[in-house]
Coordinates of C-alpha atoms and ligand atoms in Angstrom, one line a residue:
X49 CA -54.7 -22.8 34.0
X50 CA -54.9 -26.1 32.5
X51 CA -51.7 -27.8 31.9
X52 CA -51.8 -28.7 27.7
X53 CA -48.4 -29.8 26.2
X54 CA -49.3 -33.5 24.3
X55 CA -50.5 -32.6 20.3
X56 CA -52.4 -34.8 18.1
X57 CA -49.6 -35.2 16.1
X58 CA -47.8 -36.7 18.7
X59 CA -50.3 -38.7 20.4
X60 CA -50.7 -40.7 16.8
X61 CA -46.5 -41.1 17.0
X62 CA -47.5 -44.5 19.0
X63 CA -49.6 -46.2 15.9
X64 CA -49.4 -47.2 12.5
X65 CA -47.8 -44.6 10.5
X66 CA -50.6 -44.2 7.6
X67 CA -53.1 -44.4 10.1
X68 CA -51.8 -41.7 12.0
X69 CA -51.5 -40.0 9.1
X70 CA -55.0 -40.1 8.1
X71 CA -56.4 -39.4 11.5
X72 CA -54.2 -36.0 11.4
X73 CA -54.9 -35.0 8.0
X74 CA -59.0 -35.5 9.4
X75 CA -57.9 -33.5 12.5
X76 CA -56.7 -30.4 9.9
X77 CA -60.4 -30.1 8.6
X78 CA -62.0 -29.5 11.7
X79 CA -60.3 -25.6 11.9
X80 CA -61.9 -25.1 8.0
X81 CA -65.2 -26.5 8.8
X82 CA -66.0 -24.4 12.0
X83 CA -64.4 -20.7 10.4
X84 CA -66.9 -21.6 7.3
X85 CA -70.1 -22.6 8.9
X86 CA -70.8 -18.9 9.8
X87 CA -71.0 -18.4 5.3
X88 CA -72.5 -21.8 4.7
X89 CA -76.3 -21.3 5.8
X90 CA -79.8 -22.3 4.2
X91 CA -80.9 -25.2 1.7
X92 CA -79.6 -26.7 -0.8
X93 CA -83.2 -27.2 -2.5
X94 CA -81.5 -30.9 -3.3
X95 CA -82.4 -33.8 -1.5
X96 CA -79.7 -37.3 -0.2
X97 CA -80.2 -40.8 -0.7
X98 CA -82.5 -40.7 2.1
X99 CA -85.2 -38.4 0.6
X100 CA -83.6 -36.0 3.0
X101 CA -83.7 -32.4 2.1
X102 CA -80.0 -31.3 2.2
X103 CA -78.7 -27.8 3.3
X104 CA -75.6 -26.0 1.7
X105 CA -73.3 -27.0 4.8
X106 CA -74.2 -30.4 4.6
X107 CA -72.8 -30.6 0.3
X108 CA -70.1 -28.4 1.3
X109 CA -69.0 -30.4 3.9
X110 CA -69.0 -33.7 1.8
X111 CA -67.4 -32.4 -0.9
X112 CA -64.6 -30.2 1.4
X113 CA -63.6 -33.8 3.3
X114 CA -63.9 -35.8 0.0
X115 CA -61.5 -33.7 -1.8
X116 CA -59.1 -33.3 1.9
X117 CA -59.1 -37.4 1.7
X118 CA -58.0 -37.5 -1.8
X119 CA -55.5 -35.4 -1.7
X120 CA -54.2 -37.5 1.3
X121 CA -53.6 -40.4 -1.1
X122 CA -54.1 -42.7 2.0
X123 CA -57.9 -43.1 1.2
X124 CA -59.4 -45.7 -2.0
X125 CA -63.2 -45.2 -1.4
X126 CA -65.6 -43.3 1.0
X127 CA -68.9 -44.1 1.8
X128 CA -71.1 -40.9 2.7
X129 CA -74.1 -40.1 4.0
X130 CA -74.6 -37.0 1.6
X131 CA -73.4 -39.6 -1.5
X132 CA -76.0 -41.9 -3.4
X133 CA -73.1 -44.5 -4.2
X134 CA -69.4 -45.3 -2.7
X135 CA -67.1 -42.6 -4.0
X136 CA -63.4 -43.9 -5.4
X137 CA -60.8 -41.6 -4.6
X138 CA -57.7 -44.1 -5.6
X139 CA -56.6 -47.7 -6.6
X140 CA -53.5 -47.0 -4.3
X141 CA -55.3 -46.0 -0.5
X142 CA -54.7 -48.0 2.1
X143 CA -58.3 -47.1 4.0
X144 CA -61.7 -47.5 3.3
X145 CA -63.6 -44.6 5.0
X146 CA -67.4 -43.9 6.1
X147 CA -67.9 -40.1 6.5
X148 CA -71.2 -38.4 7.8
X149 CA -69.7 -34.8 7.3
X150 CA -71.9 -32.3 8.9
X151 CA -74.2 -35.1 11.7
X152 CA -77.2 -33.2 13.2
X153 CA -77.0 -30.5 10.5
X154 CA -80.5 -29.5 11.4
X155 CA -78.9 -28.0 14.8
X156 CA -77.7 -25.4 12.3
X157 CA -80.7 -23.1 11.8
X158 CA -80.9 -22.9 16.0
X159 CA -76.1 -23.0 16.9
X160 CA -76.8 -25.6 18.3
X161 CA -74.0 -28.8 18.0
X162 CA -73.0 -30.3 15.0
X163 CA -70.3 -32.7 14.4
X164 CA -68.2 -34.6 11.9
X165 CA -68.1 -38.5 12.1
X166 CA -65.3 -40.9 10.5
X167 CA -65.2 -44.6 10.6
X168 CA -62.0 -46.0 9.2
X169 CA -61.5 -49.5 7.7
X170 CA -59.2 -51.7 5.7
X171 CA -61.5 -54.0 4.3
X172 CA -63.6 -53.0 1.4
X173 CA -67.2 -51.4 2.3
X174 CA -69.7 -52.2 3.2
X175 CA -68.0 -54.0 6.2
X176 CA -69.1 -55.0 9.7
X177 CA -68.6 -52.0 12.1
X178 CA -65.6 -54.5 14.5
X179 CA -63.3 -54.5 11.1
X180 CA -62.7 -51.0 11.6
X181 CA -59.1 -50.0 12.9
X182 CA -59.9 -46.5 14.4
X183 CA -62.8 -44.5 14.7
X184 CA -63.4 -40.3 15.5
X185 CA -65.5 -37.5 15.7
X186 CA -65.4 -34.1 15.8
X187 CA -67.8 -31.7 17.7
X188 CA -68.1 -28.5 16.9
X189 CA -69.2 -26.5 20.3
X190 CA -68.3 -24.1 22.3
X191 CA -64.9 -25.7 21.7
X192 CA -64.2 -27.5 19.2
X193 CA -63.5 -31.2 20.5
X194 CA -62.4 -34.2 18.8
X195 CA -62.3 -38.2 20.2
X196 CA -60.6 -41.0 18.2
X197 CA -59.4 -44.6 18.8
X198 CA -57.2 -46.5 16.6
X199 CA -58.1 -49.5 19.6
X200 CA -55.7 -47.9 21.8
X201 CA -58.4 -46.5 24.2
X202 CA -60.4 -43.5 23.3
X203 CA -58.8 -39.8 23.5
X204 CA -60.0 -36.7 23.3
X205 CA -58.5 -33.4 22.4
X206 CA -59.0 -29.6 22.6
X207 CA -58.8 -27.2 19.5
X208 CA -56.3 -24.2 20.8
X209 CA -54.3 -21.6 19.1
X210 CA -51.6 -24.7 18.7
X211 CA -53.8 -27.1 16.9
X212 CA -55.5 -30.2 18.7
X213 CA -54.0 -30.5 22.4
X214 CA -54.4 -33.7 24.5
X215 CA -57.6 -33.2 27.0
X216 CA -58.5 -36.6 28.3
X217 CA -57.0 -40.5 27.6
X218 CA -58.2 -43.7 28.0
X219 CA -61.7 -42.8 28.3
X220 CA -64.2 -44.4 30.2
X221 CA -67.7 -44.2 30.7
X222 CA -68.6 -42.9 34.1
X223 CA -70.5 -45.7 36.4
X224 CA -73.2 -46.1 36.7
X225 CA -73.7 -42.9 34.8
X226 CA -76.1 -39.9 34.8
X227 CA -78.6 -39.4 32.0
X228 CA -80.6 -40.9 29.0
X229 CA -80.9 -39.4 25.5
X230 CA -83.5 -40.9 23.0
X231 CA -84.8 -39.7 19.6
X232 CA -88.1 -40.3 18.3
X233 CA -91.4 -39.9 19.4
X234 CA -92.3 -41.3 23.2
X235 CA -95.8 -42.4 21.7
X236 CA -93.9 -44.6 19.0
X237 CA -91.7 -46.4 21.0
X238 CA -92.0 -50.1 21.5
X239 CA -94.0 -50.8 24.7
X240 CA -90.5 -52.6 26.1
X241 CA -88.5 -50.1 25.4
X242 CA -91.1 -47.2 27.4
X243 CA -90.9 -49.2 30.3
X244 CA -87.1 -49.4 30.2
X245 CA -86.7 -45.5 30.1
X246 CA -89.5 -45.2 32.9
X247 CA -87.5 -47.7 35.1
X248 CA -84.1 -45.1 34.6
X249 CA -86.2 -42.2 35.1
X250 CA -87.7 -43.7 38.4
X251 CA -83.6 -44.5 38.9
X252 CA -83.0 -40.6 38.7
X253 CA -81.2 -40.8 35.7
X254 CA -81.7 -37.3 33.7
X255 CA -82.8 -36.4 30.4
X256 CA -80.5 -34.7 28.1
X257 CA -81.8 -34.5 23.9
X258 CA -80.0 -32.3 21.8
X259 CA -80.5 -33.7 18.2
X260 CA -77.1 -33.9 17.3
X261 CA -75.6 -38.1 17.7
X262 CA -72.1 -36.6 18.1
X263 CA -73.1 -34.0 20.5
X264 CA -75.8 -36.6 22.2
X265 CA -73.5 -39.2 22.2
X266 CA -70.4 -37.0 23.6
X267 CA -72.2 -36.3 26.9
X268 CA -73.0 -39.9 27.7
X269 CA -68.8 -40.4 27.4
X270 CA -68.6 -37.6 29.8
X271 CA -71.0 -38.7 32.1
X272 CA -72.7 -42.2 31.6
X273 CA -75.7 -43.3 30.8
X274 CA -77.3 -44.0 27.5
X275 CA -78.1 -42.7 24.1
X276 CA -80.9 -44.3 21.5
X277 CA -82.2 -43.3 18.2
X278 CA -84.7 -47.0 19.0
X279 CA -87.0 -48.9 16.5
X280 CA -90.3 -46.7 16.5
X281 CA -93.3 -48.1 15.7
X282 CA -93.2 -46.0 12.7
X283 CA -90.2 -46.9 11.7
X284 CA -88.8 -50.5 12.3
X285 CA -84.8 -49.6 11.4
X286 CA -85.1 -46.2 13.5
X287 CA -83.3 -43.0 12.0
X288 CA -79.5 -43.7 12.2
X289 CA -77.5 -44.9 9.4
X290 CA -75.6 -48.6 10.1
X291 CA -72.5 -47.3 8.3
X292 CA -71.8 -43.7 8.3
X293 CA -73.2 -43.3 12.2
X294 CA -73.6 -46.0 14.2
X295 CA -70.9 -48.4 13.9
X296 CA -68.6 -45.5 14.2
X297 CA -70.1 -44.4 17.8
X298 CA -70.2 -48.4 18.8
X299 CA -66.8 -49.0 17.8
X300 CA -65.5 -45.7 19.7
X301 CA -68.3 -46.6 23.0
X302 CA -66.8 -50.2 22.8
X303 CA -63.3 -49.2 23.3
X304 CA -64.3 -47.0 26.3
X305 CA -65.7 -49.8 27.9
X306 CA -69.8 -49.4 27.0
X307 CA -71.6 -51.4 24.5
X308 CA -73.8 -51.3 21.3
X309 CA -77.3 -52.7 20.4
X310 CA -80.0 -52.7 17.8
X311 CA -82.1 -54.3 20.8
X312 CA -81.0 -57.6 19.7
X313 CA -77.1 -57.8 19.8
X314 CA -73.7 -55.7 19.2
X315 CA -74.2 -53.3 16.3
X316 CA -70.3 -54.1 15.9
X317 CA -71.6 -57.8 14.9
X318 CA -74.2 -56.6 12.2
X319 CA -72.9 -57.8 8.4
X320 CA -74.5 -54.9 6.6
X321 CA -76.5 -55.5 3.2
X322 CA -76.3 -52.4 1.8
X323 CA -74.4 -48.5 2.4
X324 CA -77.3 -47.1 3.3
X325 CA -78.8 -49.3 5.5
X326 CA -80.6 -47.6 8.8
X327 CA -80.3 -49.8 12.0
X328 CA -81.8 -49.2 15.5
X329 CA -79.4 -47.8 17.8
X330 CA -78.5 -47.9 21.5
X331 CA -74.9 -47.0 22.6
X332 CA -73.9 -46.3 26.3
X333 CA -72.4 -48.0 29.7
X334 CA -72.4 -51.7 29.3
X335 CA -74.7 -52.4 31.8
X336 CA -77.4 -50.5 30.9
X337 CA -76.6 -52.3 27.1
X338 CA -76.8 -55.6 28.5
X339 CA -80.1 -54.8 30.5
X340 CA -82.2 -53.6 27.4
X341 CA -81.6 -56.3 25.5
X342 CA -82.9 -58.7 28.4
X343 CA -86.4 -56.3 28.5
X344 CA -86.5 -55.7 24.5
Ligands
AHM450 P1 -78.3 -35.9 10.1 O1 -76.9 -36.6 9.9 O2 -79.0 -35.8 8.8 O3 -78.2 -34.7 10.9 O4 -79.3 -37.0 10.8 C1 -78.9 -37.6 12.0 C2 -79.3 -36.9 13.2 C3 -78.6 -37.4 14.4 O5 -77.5 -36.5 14.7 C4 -79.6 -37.3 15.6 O6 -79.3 -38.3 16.5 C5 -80.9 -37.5 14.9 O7 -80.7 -37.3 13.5 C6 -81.9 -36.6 15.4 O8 -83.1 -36.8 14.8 P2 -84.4 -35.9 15.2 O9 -84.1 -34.6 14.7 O10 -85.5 -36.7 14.6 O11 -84.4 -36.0 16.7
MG451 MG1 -75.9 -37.9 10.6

């Protein structure tokens, strides 16, 4: 059997004291979230920001971590995806926070992965994604999982009968790394871009899709490779939201040694105009990074 002694708790011993704090009080909702999903099923018949139509897990969710944050008195505002504008929680919190609270929610109807994804700044929103000072996810899978940096590598832990256990530090991502995972339609991606995946499939890296970013993005920590939600043709700024998803995933995929794009440059760089602001997104082993942007 697996050897599991290090905690959450004590793995955060070594940073900031309110940040650890925060990160822990995130870790508690993760037990909460996966016992309710079973009850919290179907549409909402309400729709977000995004003209999305929203289902009862994802308001739930929003308004369960919202309420978890507040009570924390650590947190002053929260950007969410499932909230029009940025919601104040205190004039006294010390973090700024970017919440997508149930991401790939439409992996519900079919069990298949969802996850929970939290960017964590000082600086007032909306901020570029390099100010934050930590960044996490959970996954909610066969086990639940969750991965965090406060820029002290990346970590990931195991949800036990104890609470969140230690299962990997100082991630990496594997060289050269394994398989490609791209959202959209083939026939709308940029002509560039097409070629690019052809060249990795001719490579032999594999294709693994699951419609879930924390889930998709997860397996290319494990094993390498990339992940994109690109520009379509259809739709310039892609799917993924610049705050609430993707500077969260570049900031973690940065400190595990890979890299971010929106074709262009870092996604880390991007000064954001507004909260809900969609960008083009492309997250995996820095070499692969670096070589899209030189075809795009
Ligand atoms: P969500 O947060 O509303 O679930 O939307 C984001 C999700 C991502 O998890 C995933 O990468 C993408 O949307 C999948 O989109 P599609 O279903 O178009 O493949
Ligand atoms: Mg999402």
């Amino acid at each position: 059997m697996m050897h599991m002694t290090k905690t959450i708790k004590e793995h955060l011993e070594g940073i900031d004291s309110d940040l650890g704090s925060l990160i822990l009080k995130i870790s508690g909702i993760a037990n909460t979230i996966s016992n309710e999903l079973p009850y919290r099923r179907g549409k909402a018949d309400t729709k977000n920001v995004f003209g999305e139509l929203q289902l009862v897990a994802d308001k739930w969710a929003d308004q369960f971590i919202i309420d978890e944050l507040r009570k924390s008195r650590l947190v002053k505002t929260v950007v969410s995806e499932e909230q029009p504008d940025l919601v104040k929680l205190s004039d006294t919190g010390t973090f700024n926070i970017t919440l997508d609270p149930l991401d790939g929610s439409s992996n519900i109807e079919s069990n298949n992965l969802v996850g929970t994804i939290v960017g964590i700044y000082k600086e007032d929103l909306p901020a570029p994604g390099k100010h934050q000072v930590a960044a996490m996810y959970i996954l909610y899978g066969p086990v639940t999982t969750l991965v965090y940096t406060a820029q002290n590598g990346v970590h990931e832990f195991l949800q036990t009968k104890k609470g969140f256990v230690l299962r990997g530090e100082n991630m990496k991502f594997p060289e050269p790394g394994k398989l490609y995972g791209i959202g959209g339609l083939r026939k709308d991606w940029l002509p560039s871009f097409r070629k690019y995946i052809e060249e990795l499939e001719t490579a032999g890296y594999k294709l693994r899709y699951g419609g879930s970013f924390v889930g998709d993005f997860n397996q290319i920590l494990h094993y390498g490779g990339i992940f994109a939600y690109p520009a379509l043709t259809t739709k310039p700024t892609g799917k993924l939201r610049l705050l609430v998803e993707s500077n969260t995933m570049s900031f973690i995929a940065k400190q595990a040694g890979g890299a971010s794009t929106n074709g262009k440059s870092s996604i880390l760089e991007i000064v954001p105009e507004s909260i809900t602001q969609r960008v083009p997104t492309c997250i995996g082993n820095k070499g692969l990074i670096e070589k899209l942007e030189k075809i795009l």
